[in-house]
Coordinates of C-alpha atoms in Angstrom, one line a residue:
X622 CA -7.8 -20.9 -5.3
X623 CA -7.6 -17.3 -3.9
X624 CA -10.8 -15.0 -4.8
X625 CA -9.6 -11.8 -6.9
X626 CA -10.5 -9.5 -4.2
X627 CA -8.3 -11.2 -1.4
X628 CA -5.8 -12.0 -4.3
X629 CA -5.4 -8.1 -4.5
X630 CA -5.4 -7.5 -1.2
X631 CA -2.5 -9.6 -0.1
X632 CA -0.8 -8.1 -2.8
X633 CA -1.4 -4.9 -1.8
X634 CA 0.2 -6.0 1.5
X635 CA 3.3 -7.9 0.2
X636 CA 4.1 -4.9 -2.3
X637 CA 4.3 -2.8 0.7
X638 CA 7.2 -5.5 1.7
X639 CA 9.0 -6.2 -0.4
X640 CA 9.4 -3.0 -2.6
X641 CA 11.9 -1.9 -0.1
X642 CA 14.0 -5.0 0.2
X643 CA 17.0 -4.5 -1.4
X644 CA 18.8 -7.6 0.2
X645 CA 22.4 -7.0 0.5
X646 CA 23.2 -10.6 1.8
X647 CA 21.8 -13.9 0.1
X648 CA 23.2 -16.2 1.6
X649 CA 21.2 -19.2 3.7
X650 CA 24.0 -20.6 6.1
X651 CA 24.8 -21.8 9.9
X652 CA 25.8 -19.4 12.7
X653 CA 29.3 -18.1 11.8
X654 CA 30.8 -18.9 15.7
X655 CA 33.3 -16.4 14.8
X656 CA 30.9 -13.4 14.6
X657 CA 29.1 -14.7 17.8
X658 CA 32.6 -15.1 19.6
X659 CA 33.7 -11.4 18.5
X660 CA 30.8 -9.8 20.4
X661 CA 32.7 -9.1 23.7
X662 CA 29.3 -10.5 25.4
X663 CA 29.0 -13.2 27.9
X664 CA 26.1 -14.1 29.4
X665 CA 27.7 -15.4 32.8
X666 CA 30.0 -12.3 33.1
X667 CA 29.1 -8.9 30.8
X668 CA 25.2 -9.5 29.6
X669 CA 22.9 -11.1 32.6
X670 CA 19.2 -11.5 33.0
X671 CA 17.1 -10.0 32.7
X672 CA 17.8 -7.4 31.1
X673 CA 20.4 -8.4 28.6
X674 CA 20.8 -11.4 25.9
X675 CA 23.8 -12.3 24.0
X676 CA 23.2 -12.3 20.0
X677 CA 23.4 -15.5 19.1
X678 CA 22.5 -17.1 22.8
X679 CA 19.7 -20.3 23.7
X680 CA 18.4 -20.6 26.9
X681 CA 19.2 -23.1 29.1
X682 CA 22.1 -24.6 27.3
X683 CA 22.3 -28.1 26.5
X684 CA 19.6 -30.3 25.3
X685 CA 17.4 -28.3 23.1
X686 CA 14.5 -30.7 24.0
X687 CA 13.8 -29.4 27.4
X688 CA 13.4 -26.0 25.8
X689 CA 9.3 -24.9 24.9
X690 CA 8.6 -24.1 21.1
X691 CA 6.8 -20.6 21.1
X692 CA 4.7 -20.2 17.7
X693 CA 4.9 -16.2 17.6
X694 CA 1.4 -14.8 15.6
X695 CA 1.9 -11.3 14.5
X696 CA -0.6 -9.0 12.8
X697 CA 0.0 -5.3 11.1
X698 CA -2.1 -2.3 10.7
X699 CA -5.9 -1.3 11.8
X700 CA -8.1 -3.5 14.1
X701 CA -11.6 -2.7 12.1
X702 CA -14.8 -4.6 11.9
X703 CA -13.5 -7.6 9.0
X704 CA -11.2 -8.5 10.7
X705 CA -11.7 -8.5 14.0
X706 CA -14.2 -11.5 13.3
X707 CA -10.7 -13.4 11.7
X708 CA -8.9 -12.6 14.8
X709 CA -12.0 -13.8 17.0
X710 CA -12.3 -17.3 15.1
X711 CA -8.5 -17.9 15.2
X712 CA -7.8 -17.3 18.7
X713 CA -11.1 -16.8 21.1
X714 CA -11.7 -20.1 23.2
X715 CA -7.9 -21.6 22.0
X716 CA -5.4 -23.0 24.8
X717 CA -2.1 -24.2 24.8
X718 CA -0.8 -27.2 27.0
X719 CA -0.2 -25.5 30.0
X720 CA -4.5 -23.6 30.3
X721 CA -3.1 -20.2 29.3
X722 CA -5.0 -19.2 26.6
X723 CA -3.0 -18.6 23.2
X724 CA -2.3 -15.1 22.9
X725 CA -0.9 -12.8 19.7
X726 CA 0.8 -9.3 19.4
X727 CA -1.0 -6.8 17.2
X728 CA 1.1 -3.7 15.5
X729 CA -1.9 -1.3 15.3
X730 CA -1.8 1.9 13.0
X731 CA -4.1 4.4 13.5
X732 CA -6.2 5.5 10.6
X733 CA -9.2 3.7 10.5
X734 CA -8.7 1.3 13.9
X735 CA -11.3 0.3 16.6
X736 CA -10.5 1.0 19.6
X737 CA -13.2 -0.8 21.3
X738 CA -11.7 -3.7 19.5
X739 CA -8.1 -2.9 20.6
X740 CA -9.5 -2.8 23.8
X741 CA -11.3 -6.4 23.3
X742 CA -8.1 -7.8 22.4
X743 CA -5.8 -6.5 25.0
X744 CA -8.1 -7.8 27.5
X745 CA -7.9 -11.4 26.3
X746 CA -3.9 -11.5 26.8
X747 CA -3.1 -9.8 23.8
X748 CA 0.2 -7.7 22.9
X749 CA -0.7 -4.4 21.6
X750 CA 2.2 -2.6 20.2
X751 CA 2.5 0.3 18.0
X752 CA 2.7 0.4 13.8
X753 CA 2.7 4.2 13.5
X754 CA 0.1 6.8 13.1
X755 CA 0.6 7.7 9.6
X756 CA 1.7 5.0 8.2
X757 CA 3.1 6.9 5.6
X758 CA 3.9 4.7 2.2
X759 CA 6.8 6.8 0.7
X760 CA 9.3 4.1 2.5
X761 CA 11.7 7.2 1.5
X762 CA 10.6 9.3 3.9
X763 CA 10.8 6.7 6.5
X764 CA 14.6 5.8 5.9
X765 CA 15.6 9.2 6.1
X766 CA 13.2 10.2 8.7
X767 CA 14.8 12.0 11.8
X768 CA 14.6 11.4 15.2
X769 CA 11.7 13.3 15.7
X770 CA 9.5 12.0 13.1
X771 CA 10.3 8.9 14.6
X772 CA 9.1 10.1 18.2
X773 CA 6.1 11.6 16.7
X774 CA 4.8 8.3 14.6
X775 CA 5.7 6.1 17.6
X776 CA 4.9 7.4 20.6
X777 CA 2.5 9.5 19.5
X778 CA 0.8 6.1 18.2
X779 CA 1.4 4.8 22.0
X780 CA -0.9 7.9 23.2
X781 CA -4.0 7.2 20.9
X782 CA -3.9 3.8 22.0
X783 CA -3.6 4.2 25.5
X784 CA -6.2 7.4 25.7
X785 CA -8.7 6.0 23.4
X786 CA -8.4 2.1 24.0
X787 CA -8.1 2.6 27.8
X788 CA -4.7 0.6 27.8
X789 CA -2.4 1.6 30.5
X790 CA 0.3 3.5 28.5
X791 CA 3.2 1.1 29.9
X792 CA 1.7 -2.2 29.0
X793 CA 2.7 -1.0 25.0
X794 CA 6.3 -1.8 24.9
X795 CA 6.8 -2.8 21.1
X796 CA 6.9 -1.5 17.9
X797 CA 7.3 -2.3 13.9
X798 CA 8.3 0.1 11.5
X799 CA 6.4 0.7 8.5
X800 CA 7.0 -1.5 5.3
X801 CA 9.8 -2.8 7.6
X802 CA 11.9 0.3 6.5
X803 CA 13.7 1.9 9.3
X804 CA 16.2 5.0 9.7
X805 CA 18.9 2.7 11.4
X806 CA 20.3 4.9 14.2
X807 CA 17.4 7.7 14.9
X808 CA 14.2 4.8 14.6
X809 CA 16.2 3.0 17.8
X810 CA 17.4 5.7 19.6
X811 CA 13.9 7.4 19.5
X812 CA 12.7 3.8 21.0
X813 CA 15.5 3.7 23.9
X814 CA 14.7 7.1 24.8
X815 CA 10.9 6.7 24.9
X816 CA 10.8 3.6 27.1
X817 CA 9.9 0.8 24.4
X818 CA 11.6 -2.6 25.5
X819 CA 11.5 -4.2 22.0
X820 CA 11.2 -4.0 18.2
X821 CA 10.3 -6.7 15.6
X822 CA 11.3 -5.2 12.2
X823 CA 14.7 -6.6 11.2
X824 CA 14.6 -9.2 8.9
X825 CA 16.7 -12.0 8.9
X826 CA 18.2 -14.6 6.1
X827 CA 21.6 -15.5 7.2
X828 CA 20.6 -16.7 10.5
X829 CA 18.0 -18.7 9.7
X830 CA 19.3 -22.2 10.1
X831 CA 19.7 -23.0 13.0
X832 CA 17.3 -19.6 13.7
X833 CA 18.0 -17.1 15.7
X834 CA 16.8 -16.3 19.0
X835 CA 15.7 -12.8 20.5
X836 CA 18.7 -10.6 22.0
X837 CA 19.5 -7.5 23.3
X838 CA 21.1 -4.7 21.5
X839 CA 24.1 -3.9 24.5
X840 CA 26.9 -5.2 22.0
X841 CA 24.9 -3.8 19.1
X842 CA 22.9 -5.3 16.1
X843 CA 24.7 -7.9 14.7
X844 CA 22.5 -10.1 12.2
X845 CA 22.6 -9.5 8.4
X846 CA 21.3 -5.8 7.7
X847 CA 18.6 -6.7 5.1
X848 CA 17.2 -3.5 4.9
X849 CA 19.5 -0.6 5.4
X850 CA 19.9 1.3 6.8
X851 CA 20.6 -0.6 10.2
X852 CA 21.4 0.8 13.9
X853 CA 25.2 1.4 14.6
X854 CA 25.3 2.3 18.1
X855 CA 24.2 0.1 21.5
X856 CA 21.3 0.0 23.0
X857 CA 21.4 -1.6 26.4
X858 CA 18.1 -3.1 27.4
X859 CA 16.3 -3.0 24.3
X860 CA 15.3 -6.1 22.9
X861 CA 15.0 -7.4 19.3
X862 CA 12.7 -9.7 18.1
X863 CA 14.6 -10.9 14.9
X864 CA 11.9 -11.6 11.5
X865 CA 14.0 -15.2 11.0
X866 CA 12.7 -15.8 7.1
X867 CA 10.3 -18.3 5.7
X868 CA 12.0 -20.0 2.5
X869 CA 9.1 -21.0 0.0
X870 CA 10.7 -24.3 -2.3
X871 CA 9.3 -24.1 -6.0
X872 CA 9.3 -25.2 -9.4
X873 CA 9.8 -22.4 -12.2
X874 CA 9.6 -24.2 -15.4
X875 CA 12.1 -27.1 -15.1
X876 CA 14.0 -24.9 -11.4
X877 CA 13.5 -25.8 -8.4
X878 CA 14.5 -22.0 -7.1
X879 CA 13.9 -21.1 -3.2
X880 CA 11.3 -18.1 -2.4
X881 CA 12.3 -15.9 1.2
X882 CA 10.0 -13.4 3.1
X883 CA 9.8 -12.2 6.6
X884 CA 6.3 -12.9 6.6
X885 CA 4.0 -15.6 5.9
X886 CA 1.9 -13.9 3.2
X887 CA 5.1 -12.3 1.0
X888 CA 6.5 -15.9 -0.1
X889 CA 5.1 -16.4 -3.8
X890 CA 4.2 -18.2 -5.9
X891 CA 1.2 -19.0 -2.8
X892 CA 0.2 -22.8 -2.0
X893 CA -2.8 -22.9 -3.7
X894 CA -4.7 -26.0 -1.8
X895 CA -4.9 -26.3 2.1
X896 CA -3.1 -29.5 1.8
X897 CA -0.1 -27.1 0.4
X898 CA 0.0 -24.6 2.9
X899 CA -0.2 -26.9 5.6
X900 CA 3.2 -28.6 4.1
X901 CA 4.6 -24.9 3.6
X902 CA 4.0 -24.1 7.0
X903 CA 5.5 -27.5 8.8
X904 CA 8.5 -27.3 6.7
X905 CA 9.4 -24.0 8.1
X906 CA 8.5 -25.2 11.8
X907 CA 10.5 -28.2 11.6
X908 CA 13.4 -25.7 10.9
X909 CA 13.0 -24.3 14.5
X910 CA 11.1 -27.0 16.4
X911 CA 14.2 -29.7 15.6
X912 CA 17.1 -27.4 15.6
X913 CA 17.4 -24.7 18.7
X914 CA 13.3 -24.2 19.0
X915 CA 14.1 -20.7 18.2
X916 CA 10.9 -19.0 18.5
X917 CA 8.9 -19.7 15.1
X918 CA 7.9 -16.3 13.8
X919 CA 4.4 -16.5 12.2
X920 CA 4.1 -12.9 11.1
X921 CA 1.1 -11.8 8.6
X922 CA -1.6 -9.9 7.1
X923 CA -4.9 -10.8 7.8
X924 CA -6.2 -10.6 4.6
X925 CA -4.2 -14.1 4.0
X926 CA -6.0 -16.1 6.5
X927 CA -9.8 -15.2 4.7
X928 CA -9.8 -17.6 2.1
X929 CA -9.8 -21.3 3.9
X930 CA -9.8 -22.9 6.9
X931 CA -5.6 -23.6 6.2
X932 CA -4.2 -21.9 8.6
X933 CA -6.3 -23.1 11.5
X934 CA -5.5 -26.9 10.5
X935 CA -2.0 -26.1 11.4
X936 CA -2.8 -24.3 15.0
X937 CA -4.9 -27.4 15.7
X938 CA -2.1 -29.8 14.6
X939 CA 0.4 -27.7 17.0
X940 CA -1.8 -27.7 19.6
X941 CA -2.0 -31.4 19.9
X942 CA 2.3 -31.1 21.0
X943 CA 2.4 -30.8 24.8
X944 CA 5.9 -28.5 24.3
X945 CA 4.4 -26.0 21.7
X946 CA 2.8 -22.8 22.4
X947 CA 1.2 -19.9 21.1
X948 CA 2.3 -16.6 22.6
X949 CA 2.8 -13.3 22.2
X950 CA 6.0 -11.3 21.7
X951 CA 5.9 -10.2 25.1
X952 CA 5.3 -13.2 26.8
X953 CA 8.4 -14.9 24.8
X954 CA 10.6 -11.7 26.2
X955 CA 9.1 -12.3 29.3
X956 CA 10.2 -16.1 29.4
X957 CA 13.8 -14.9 28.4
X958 CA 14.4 -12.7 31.3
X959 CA 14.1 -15.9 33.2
X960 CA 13.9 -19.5 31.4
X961 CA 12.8 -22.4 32.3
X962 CA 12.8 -25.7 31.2
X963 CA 9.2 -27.0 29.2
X964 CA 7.8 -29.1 32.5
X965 CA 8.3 -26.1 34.8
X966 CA 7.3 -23.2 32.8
X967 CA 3.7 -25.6 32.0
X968 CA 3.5 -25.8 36.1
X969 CA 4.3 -22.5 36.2
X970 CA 0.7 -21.6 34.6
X971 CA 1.8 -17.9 34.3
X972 CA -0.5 -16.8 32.1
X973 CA 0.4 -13.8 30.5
X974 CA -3.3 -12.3 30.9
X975 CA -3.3 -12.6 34.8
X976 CA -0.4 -10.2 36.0
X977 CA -0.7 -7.4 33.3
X978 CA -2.4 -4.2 34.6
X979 CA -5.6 -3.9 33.6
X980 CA -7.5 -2.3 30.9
X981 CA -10.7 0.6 31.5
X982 CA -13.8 -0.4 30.9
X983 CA -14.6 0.5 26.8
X984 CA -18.0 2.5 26.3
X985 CA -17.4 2.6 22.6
X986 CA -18.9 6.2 21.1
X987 CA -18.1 6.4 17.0
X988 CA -16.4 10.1 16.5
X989 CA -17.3 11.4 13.1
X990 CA -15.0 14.1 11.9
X991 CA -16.8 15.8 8.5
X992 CA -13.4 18.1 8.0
X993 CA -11.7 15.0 7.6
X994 CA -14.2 13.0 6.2
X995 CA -13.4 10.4 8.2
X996 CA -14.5 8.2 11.7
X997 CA -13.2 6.6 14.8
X998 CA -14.6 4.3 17.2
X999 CA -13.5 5.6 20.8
X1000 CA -13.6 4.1 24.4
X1001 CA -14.1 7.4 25.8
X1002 CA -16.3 10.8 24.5
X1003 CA -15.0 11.7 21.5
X1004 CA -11.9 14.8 21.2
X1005 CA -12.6 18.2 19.1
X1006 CA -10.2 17.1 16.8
X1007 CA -9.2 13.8 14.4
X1008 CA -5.8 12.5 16.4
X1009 CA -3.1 12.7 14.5
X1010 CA 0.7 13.4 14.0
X1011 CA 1.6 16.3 16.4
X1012 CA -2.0 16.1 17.7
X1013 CA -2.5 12.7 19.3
X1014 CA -4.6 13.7 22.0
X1015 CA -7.0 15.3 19.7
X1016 CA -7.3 18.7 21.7
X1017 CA -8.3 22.1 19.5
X1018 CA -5.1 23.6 19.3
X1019 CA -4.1 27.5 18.4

């Protein structure tokens, strides 16, 4: 059973969800081939790689066998010192089928992170994007937020990390919006115009079977708009990482009703023996691995993964597949800009880590700001004043 404190503490995280989540469209159905078909985009004529992907596309059409399963892991919010150790057991010394080690994609906030940890974890392969600075939890001020704000949270975010994790500022290319609650129109135009290549906030429950793929936004945003508002306009190179639903089966009372949430740790009620979870979890796989192999989004909290040894058991049984593979957001973008089928990209052995520029060397110093009450572990000496919004460089301003 979950302890009380870790009990809270995903609920904390799933309240933060799924408060927001007024879903406008239940249903649970097949790709409609006429919305597909009405796009205006062809990938042989209009939309080629690799800077542009057809909603609704598969690589390498045909025989969805020859196509590798990616098993995306996601995390949200600060790197600190709890769970940094998670993230070290899960993933330090753990290879997929091909050598390259398996990597994940971090959405780091800013209040309270590590940046000698950010900087750990970049260095071992992983994708560090951006979360915001703020993360401010009045999800009203983030749907209405304007362009600006937007700039602010997200590039300003890209800045701290960079400057104080030593990561070379073009290497952060993705973002997720807060609690999952963008402004539509100004969150995507204020990524565009800043140079980010992707986002991975949009959730997803009509395309889930068989899922959907990542595409770009050249025709527009076209899968169900879960959480409005949802971008308008076209946004030719950017790509979007759908959040394709988990569906949670369950009895209530004599029901069997069905559960969804774009991430692992928001479907209640929660399996409550490893033996549960690990069925949870291969259901939902089997959803991707025998339809289109989609990638398989594994987005959560880390909070989730503190009370047994559950989730491991399934990266251990995935790892045993010689066409499964644990990436990172980026390196499934990466393989979409020119795929492969699973034989060649394992003799490929492009390992994400290899050709990425490459991080400064960290000489962690812990900043102590008394004004603000608060710390920040830093790869370089320490600013005059606490980054923040409008300030990410920490300089004393006038």
């Amino acid at each position: 059973m979950l302890s009380q404190p870790l009990f809270a503490a995903i609920l904390l995280g799933i309240l933060s969800i799924s408060v927001t989540a007024h879903y406008i469209d239940d249903s649970y159905s097949d790709y409609s081939e006429e919305v597909i078909s009405n796009t205006g985009c062809n990938p042989l004529n209009n939309c080629l790689t690799p800077n542009c992907s057809c909603f609704g596309s598969v690589p390498l059409k045909g025989d969805t066998k020859r196509l590798p399963q990616f098993i995306v892991l996601t995390f949200d919010d600060a790197v600190t010192t709890l769970n940094i150790k998670t993230y070290r057991q899960l993933l330090n010394g753990r290879k997929n089928s091909n050598g390259c080690p398996a990597t994940a994609s971090f959405f780091v906030t800013h209040e309270y992170n590590d940046y000698e940890f950010v900087n750990e974890l970049y260095k071992k392969g992983h994708d560090i994007a951006v979360h915001s600075i703020t993360h401010e939890s009045n999800t009203e001020m983030w749907k209405k937020a304007p362009l600006a704000r937007w700039q602010e949270e997200m590039t300003g975010m890209r800045q701290i990390l960079s400057k104080f994790g030593l990561i070379p500022l073009s290497e952060i290319q993705g973002q997720r919006v807060p609690f999952l609650q963008s402004a539509g129109d100004d969150t995507f135009a204020a990524l565009k115009e800043n140079g980010f290549i992707y986002d991975s906030s949009m959730p997803s429950r009509a395309f889930m079977d068989p899922p959907l793929w990542p595409y770009t936004l050249d025709y527009g945003y076209l899968q169900d708009c879960q959480i409005p508002p949802c971008p308008k306009s076209t946004y030719p190179g950017l790509w979007l990482f759908p959040m394709v639903q988990w569906k949670q089966t369950s009895k209530v009372g004599n029901t069997v009703v069905d559960f969804h949430c774009s991430m692992l740790d928001a479907c209640t009620p929660y399996p409550t023996t490893e033996k549960e979870t690990y069925a949870y979890m291969i259901d939902n796989f089997e959803r991707h691995y025998t339809s289109n192999k989609a990638p398989f989004p594994v987005f959560l909290h880390e909070a989730w993964l503190r009370d047994e040894n559950r989730f491991i058991a399934f990266l251990d049984a995935m790892g045993k597949k010689e066409d499964v593979f644990v990436v990172s957001i980026r390196e499934v973008l990466e393989y979409m800009k020119n795929p492969v089928d699973v034989e060649q990209y394992k003799s490929q052995r492009k390992c994400f880590k290899d050709y990425r520029l490459q991080a400064g060397d960290c000489k962690p110093v812990t900043c102590n700001f008394k004004k603000r009450n608060i710390m920040m572990k830093s790869c370089i000496p320490c600013p005059k004043r606490y980054p923040w919004l409008g300030n990410p460089e920490g300089q004393i301003q006038q």
